[in-house]
Amino acid sequence: MAHPLQLGFQDAMSPIMEELLHFHDHTLMIVFLISTMVLYIITSMMTTKLTHTNTMNAQEVEIIWTILPAIVLITIALPSLRVLYLMDEINNPYLTIKAMGHQWCWTYEYTDYENLEFDSYMIPTQDLPKGYFRLLEVDHRMVVPMESPIRMLISAEDVLHSWAMPSLGVKTDAIPGRLNQTTFTMTRPGIFYGQCSEICGANHSFMPIVVESIPLKHFENWSSLMLS
Amino acid sequence: MAGEGEPGSEKSFKLLGILDVQNIPCARESVLYGSLGSLVAGLGHFLATSRVRRSFHFGMGGFVLTTLGCWVYCRYNHAKLRIQQRIIQEGMRNKILYESSDFDPESKQNKSQGSHS
């Protein structure tokens, strides 16, 4: 989860999020260089005593400030398209999980083998044990096996919701009557937090998402426990 | 989990308030080499021409070009390294999983060497 006053991204927990972080670093460096250059040009223009009151044409500078921005845009666009197509790759998921948005909880369905279905409600602050995160913890976490490609099918039963998990780089709208698909692979074990990202009523801020990533063997034990 | 991000944020140093040179791979080296390139270009031009204003322009241009060049080169190598790390990780995982089974690539290698000899 995010730490207090955090501005940047959370640590990446999936290969796609790692790629997004790297693309962000690349774009940020370009933005930094452009900002530095613009600041310098402004300072330079404000500190000269020279003026030119009879400018008729400026072919050279017009060419430069057309070609250079085009090059900058291509430098940003090519890695961006690469990440975009990486996100759409088909990677033979081992497991399919359905997440249904309700007002105001999520329902997770594991229906590949048996019919496992449970609701995930936020734990109210008054019931929260010590050391747990306020407005982020849920009674039943979505448990997934680590290092396995997972397919998520996301929809909603009533109004628009959005299933968002910053550390996985996933934010997918849950639209009633529509199935949206996203895939991810958890690279490390742990517990990861997200929140509903589409306004859905009074308790929109109180329907968090918690994903727990565990080794496959423990996942099998967990699913047997949940089914019994 | 709340404490994991804090050490990283305490050590961050953001140029112009945006570029965290401590935590972004290759950023620190690029900016340092860029500063060196700026100094060389600006100072060199001034020593050659004694034109102060234009030397500053050259210095600025040198900074941008050197930083960008160093950044692209370093990030390309960093990306190659990450791909190699992923391949090695996958190979190690498969080795442990498939050892002594039919899928073991080492056993296939030994079999093919044995058939050639």
Coordinates of C-alpha atoms in Angstrom, one line a residue:
Chain A
M1 CA 0.0 0.0 0.0
A2 CA 1.0 3.6 -0.2
H3 CA 2.9 5.2 2.7
P4 CA 1.8 8.6 4.1
L5 CA 2.5 11.5 1.8
Q6 CA 3.6 9.2 -1.0
L7 CA 3.5 10.9 -4.4
G8 CA 5.1 8.3 -6.6
F9 CA 4.1 4.8 -7.7
Q10 CA 3.9 1.9 -5.4
D11 CA 6.5 -0.9 -5.8
A12 CA 5.8 -3.1 -8.8
M13 CA 4.4 -6.5 -8.1
S14 CA 3.9 -7.7 -11.7
P15 CA 6.1 -7.6 -14.8
I16 CA 3.7 -5.1 -16.5
M17 CA 3.9 -2.7 -13.6
E18 CA 7.7 -2.9 -13.8
E19 CA 7.5 -2.0 -17.5
L20 CA 5.1 0.9 -16.6
L21 CA 7.5 2.2 -14.0
H22 CA 10.4 2.1 -16.5
F23 CA 8.4 3.9 -19.1
H24 CA 7.4 6.5 -16.5
D25 CA 11.1 7.0 -15.6
H26 CA 12.0 7.4 -19.3
T27 CA 9.2 10.0 -19.9
L28 CA 10.0 11.8 -16.7
M29 CA 13.6 12.3 -17.8
I30 CA 12.4 13.8 -21.1
V31 CA 10.1 16.1 -19.2
F32 CA 12.9 17.1 -16.9
L33 CA 15.2 18.0 -19.8
I34 CA 12.4 20.0 -21.6
S35 CA 11.6 21.8 -18.4
T36 CA 15.2 22.7 -17.8
M37 CA 15.6 23.9 -21.3
V38 CA 12.4 26.1 -21.1
L39 CA 13.5 27.6 -17.8
Y40 CA 16.8 28.4 -19.3
I41 CA 15.3 30.0 -22.4
I42 CA 12.9 32.1 -20.3
T43 CA 15.8 33.3 -18.1
S44 CA 17.9 34.0 -21.2
M45 CA 15.2 36.0 -22.8
M46 CA 14.5 38.1 -19.7
T47 CA 18.2 38.9 -19.2
T48 CA 19.1 40.4 -22.6
K49 CA 19.1 44.0 -23.5
L50 CA 18.8 43.2 -27.2
T51 CA 15.5 43.6 -29.0
H52 CA 14.4 43.0 -32.6
T53 CA 11.4 45.0 -33.6
N54 CA 11.3 44.0 -37.2
T55 CA 11.0 40.3 -37.4
M56 CA 9.6 39.3 -40.8
N57 CA 10.4 35.6 -40.9
A58 CA 12.3 33.0 -38.9
Q59 CA 12.7 29.9 -41.1
E60 CA 15.5 28.3 -39.1
V61 CA 13.9 28.5 -35.7
E62 CA 10.5 27.5 -37.1
I63 CA 12.1 24.3 -38.6
I64 CA 13.9 23.6 -35.3
W65 CA 10.8 24.0 -33.2
T66 CA 8.8 21.7 -35.5
I67 CA 11.3 18.9 -35.9
L68 CA 12.5 18.7 -32.3
P69 CA 9.1 18.3 -30.7
A70 CA 8.3 15.7 -33.4
I71 CA 11.4 13.8 -32.4
V72 CA 10.5 14.1 -28.7
L73 CA 7.0 12.7 -29.3
I74 CA 8.4 9.8 -31.3
T75 CA 10.9 9.1 -28.4
I76 CA 8.0 8.9 -26.0
A77 CA 5.5 7.2 -28.3
L78 CA 7.6 4.1 -29.2
P79 CA 8.2 2.8 -25.7
S80 CA 4.6 3.7 -24.9
L81 CA 3.2 1.6 -27.7
R82 CA 5.6 -1.2 -26.7
V83 CA 4.1 -1.3 -23.2
L84 CA 0.6 -1.0 -24.6
Y85 CA 1.0 -4.1 -26.7
L86 CA 2.8 -5.9 -23.9
M87 CA -0.3 -5.4 -21.8
D88 CA -2.5 -7.0 -24.4
E89 CA -0.4 -10.1 -24.9
I90 CA -2.2 -13.4 -24.4
N91 CA -0.3 -15.4 -21.8
N92 CA -2.3 -18.6 -21.2
P93 CA -3.7 -17.9 -17.7
Y94 CA -3.7 -20.7 -15.2
L95 CA -6.7 -19.4 -13.3
T96 CA -9.7 -17.2 -14.0
I97 CA -11.3 -15.1 -11.2
K98 CA -14.4 -13.1 -11.6
A99 CA -14.8 -9.9 -9.6
M100 CA -18.3 -8.5 -9.4
G101 CA -18.8 -5.0 -8.0
H102 CA -21.8 -4.4 -5.7
Q103 CA -22.9 -1.4 -3.7
W104 CA -20.7 -1.6 -1.6
C105 CA -18.5 -4.7 -1.7
W106 CA -16.8 -7.0 -4.1
T107 CA -17.7 -10.6 -4.8
Y108 CA -15.0 -13.0 -6.0
E109 CA -15.8 -16.2 -7.9
Y110 CA -13.3 -19.0 -8.5
T111 CA -15.3 -21.2 -10.8
D112 CA -12.6 -23.0 -12.8
Y113 CA -12.8 -26.3 -10.8
E114 CA -15.4 -25.9 -8.0
N115 CA -17.8 -23.2 -7.3
L116 CA -16.1 -21.0 -4.8
E117 CA -17.7 -17.6 -4.3
F118 CA -17.4 -15.1 -1.4
D119 CA -18.1 -11.5 -0.6
S120 CA -15.4 -9.1 0.4
Y121 CA -16.6 -6.3 2.7
M122 CA -14.5 -3.6 4.2
I123 CA -13.8 -4.1 8.0
P124 CA -15.3 -1.1 9.7
T125 CA -12.9 1.0 11.8
Q126 CA -14.6 0.2 15.1
D127 CA -14.0 -3.6 14.4
L128 CA -10.5 -3.2 13.1
P129 CA -7.8 -5.1 15.1
K130 CA -4.7 -3.1 16.2
G131 CA -2.0 -2.8 13.5
Y132 CA -4.5 -3.2 10.6
F133 CA -4.9 -0.5 8.0
R134 CA -7.9 1.8 8.3
L135 CA -10.4 1.8 5.4
L136 CA -8.3 -0.8 3.5
E137 CA -8.8 -4.1 5.2
V138 CA -11.5 -6.6 4.2
D139 CA -13.0 -9.6 5.8
H140 CA -12.2 -12.0 2.9
R141 CA -9.2 -11.3 0.7
M142 CA -8.9 -12.3 -2.9
V143 CA -6.2 -15.0 -2.7
V144 CA -4.1 -15.8 -5.8
P145 CA -1.2 -18.1 -6.4
M146 CA 2.1 -16.3 -7.1
E147 CA 4.1 -16.5 -10.3
S148 CA 1.0 -17.8 -12.2
P149 CA -0.8 -15.8 -14.9
I150 CA -4.3 -14.9 -13.7
R151 CA -7.2 -13.8 -15.8
M152 CA -9.7 -11.4 -14.1
L153 CA -13.1 -11.0 -15.5
I154 CA -14.6 -7.8 -14.0
S155 CA -18.2 -6.7 -14.0
A156 CA -20.8 -5.2 -11.8
E157 CA -24.3 -6.0 -10.5
D158 CA -25.7 -2.5 -10.0
V159 CA -23.8 0.6 -10.9
L160 CA -20.4 1.4 -12.3
H161 CA -17.4 0.4 -10.2
S162 CA -13.7 0.0 -11.0
W163 CA -11.3 -2.7 -9.8
A164 CA -8.0 -1.0 -9.2
M165 CA -4.7 -2.4 -7.9
P166 CA -1.8 0.2 -8.2
S167 CA 1.0 -2.2 -7.4
L168 CA -0.2 -4.5 -10.3
G169 CA -0.8 -1.6 -12.7
V170 CA -4.4 -2.7 -13.0
K171 CA -7.5 -0.5 -13.2
T172 CA -10.5 -2.0 -14.9
D173 CA -14.0 -0.6 -15.0
A174 CA -16.8 -2.8 -13.7
I175 CA -19.7 -2.1 -15.9
P176 CA -23.1 -3.8 -15.4
G177 CA -23.9 -6.1 -18.4
R178 CA -20.3 -6.1 -19.6
L179 CA -17.3 -8.4 -18.9
N180 CA -14.0 -6.7 -18.9
Q181 CA -10.9 -8.8 -18.9
T182 CA -7.5 -8.2 -17.5
T183 CA -4.5 -10.4 -16.8
F184 CA -1.6 -10.2 -14.4
T185 CA 1.1 -12.2 -12.8
M186 CA 2.1 -11.7 -9.2
T187 CA 5.9 -12.0 -8.9
R188 CA 6.1 -11.9 -5.2
P189 CA 4.1 -13.1 -2.2
G190 CA 2.4 -10.5 0.0
I191 CA -0.7 -8.5 0.6
F192 CA -1.6 -5.7 -1.8
Y193 CA -4.3 -3.0 -1.5
G194 CA -6.5 -1.1 -3.9
Q195 CA -9.7 0.8 -3.8
C196 CA -12.8 1.2 -5.9
S197 CA -12.0 3.8 -8.6
E198 CA -15.4 4.7 -10.0
I199 CA -17.9 6.8 -8.1
C200 CA -20.7 4.4 -7.0
G201 CA -22.6 6.0 -4.2
A202 CA -22.3 6.8 -0.6
N203 CA -19.8 4.2 0.3
H204 CA -17.6 4.4 -2.8
S205 CA -14.6 5.1 -0.6
F206 CA -15.4 2.1 1.6
M207 CA -15.1 -0.9 -0.7
P208 CA -11.4 -1.7 -0.9
I209 CA -9.7 -4.5 -2.7
V210 CA -7.1 -6.7 -1.0
V211 CA -5.2 -9.3 -3.0
E212 CA -3.1 -11.9 -1.1
S213 CA -0.5 -13.6 -3.2
I214 CA 0.8 -17.0 -1.8
P215 CA 2.7 -20.0 -3.2
L216 CA 0.6 -22.5 -5.2
K217 CA 0.7 -25.2 -2.5
H218 CA -0.8 -22.8 0.1
F219 CA -3.3 -21.6 -2.4
E220 CA -4.6 -25.2 -2.9
N221 CA -4.9 -25.5 0.9
W222 CA -6.7 -22.2 1.1
S223 CA -9.2 -23.1 -1.6
S224 CA -9.9 -26.4 0.0
L225 CA -10.5 -24.6 3.3
M226 CA -12.9 -22.1 1.7
L227 CA -14.9 -24.8 -0.1
S228 CA -15.4 -27.0 3.0
Chain B
M1 CA 3.8 -2.4 4.9
A2 CA 3.5 1.2 5.8
G3 CA 7.1 1.4 6.7
E4 CA 8.5 -0.2 3.5
G5 CA 8.2 2.9 1.4
E6 CA 9.4 5.4 4.0
P7 CA 13.2 4.7 3.9
G8 CA 13.1 5.1 0.1
S9 CA 11.2 8.4 0.3
E10 CA 13.6 9.8 3.0
K11 CA 16.6 9.1 0.7
S12 CA 14.9 10.6 -2.4
F13 CA 16.3 13.8 -3.9
K14 CA 14.1 15.3 -6.6
L15 CA 15.6 17.7 -9.2
L16 CA 13.2 20.4 -10.1
G17 CA 10.8 18.6 -7.7
I18 CA 10.1 15.8 -10.1
L19 CA 13.2 13.7 -11.0
D20 CA 14.2 11.5 -8.2
V21 CA 17.9 10.9 -9.0
Q22 CA 18.5 8.7 -6.0
N23 CA 15.9 6.0 -6.8
I24 CA 15.5 6.0 -10.6
P25 CA 18.1 3.7 -12.2
C26 CA 20.6 5.6 -14.4
A27 CA 19.2 9.1 -13.4
R28 CA 22.1 10.0 -11.2
E29 CA 24.8 9.0 -13.7
S30 CA 23.0 10.7 -16.5
V31 CA 22.7 14.0 -14.7
L32 CA 26.3 13.9 -13.5
Y33 CA 27.7 13.2 -16.9
G34 CA 25.3 15.8 -18.3
S35 CA 26.7 18.4 -15.9
L36 CA 30.2 17.4 -16.9
G37 CA 29.3 17.7 -20.6
S38 CA 27.7 21.0 -20.0
L39 CA 30.9 22.3 -18.3
V40 CA 33.1 21.0 -21.1
A41 CA 31.0 22.4 -23.9
G42 CA 30.4 25.8 -22.2
L43 CA 33.9 26.3 -20.9
G44 CA 35.4 25.1 -24.1
H45 CA 33.4 27.5 -26.2
F46 CA 34.2 30.4 -24.0
L47 CA 37.9 29.7 -24.1
A48 CA 37.7 29.5 -27.9
T49 CA 35.5 32.5 -28.5
S50 CA 35.3 34.6 -25.3
R51 CA 31.6 35.0 -25.9
V52 CA 29.9 34.6 -22.6
R53 CA 26.2 34.4 -23.5
R54 CA 26.7 32.1 -26.3
S55 CA 28.9 29.8 -24.2
F56 CA 26.1 29.5 -21.7
H57 CA 23.8 28.4 -24.6
F58 CA 26.4 25.8 -25.6
G59 CA 26.6 24.7 -22.0
M60 CA 22.9 24.2 -21.9
G61 CA 22.8 22.3 -25.2
G62 CA 25.7 20.2 -24.0
F63 CA 23.8 19.3 -20.8
V64 CA 20.7 18.3 -22.7
L65 CA 22.5 16.2 -25.3
T66 CA 24.9 14.5 -22.9
T67 CA 22.2 13.7 -20.3
L68 CA 20.0 12.3 -23.0
G69 CA 22.7 10.3 -24.6
C70 CA 23.9 8.8 -21.3
W71 CA 20.4 8.1 -20.3
V72 CA 19.4 6.2 -23.5
Y73 CA 22.7 4.2 -23.4
C74 CA 22.4 3.3 -19.7
R75 CA 18.7 2.4 -19.9
Y76 CA 19.3 0.2 -22.9
N77 CA 21.9 -1.7 -21.0
H78 CA 19.7 -1.8 -17.9
A79 CA 16.8 -3.3 -19.9
K80 CA 19.1 -5.9 -21.4
L81 CA 20.3 -6.8 -17.9
R82 CA 16.7 -7.2 -16.7
I83 CA 15.8 -9.5 -19.6
Q84 CA 18.9 -11.6 -18.8
Q85 CA 17.9 -11.7 -15.1
R86 CA 14.4 -12.9 -16.1
I87 CA 15.8 -15.6 -18.4
I88 CA 18.2 -16.8 -15.7
Q89 CA 15.4 -16.8 -13.1
E90 CA 13.1 -18.8 -15.4
G91 CA 15.9 -21.2 -16.1
M92 CA 16.7 -21.8 -12.4
R93 CA 13.0 -22.3 -11.7
N94 CA 12.7 -24.8 -14.5
K95 CA 15.8 -26.6 -13.5
I96 CA 14.5 -27.2 -10.0
L97 CA 11.1 -28.2 -11.2
Y98 CA 12.2 -30.5 -14.0
E99 CA 15.3 -32.0 -12.5
S100 CA 15.5 -35.7 -13.3
S101 CA 12.2 -35.7 -15.2
D102 CA 11.5 -36.0 -18.9
F103 CA 11.5 -32.2 -19.2
D104 CA 15.0 -31.8 -17.8
P105 CA 17.0 -29.9 -20.5
E106 CA 20.3 -31.2 -19.0
S107 CA 19.2 -34.8 -19.4
K108 CA 18.3 -34.2 -23.0
Q109 CA 21.7 -32.6 -23.6
N110 CA 23.5 -35.6 -22.0
K111 CA 21.4 -38.0 -24.1
S112 CA 22.3 -36.1 -27.4
Q113 CA 26.0 -36.0 -26.4
G114 CA 25.9 -39.7 -25.6
S115 CA 24.2 -40.5 -29.0
H116 CA 26.9 -38.5 -30.9
S117 CA 29.9 -40.2 -29.2

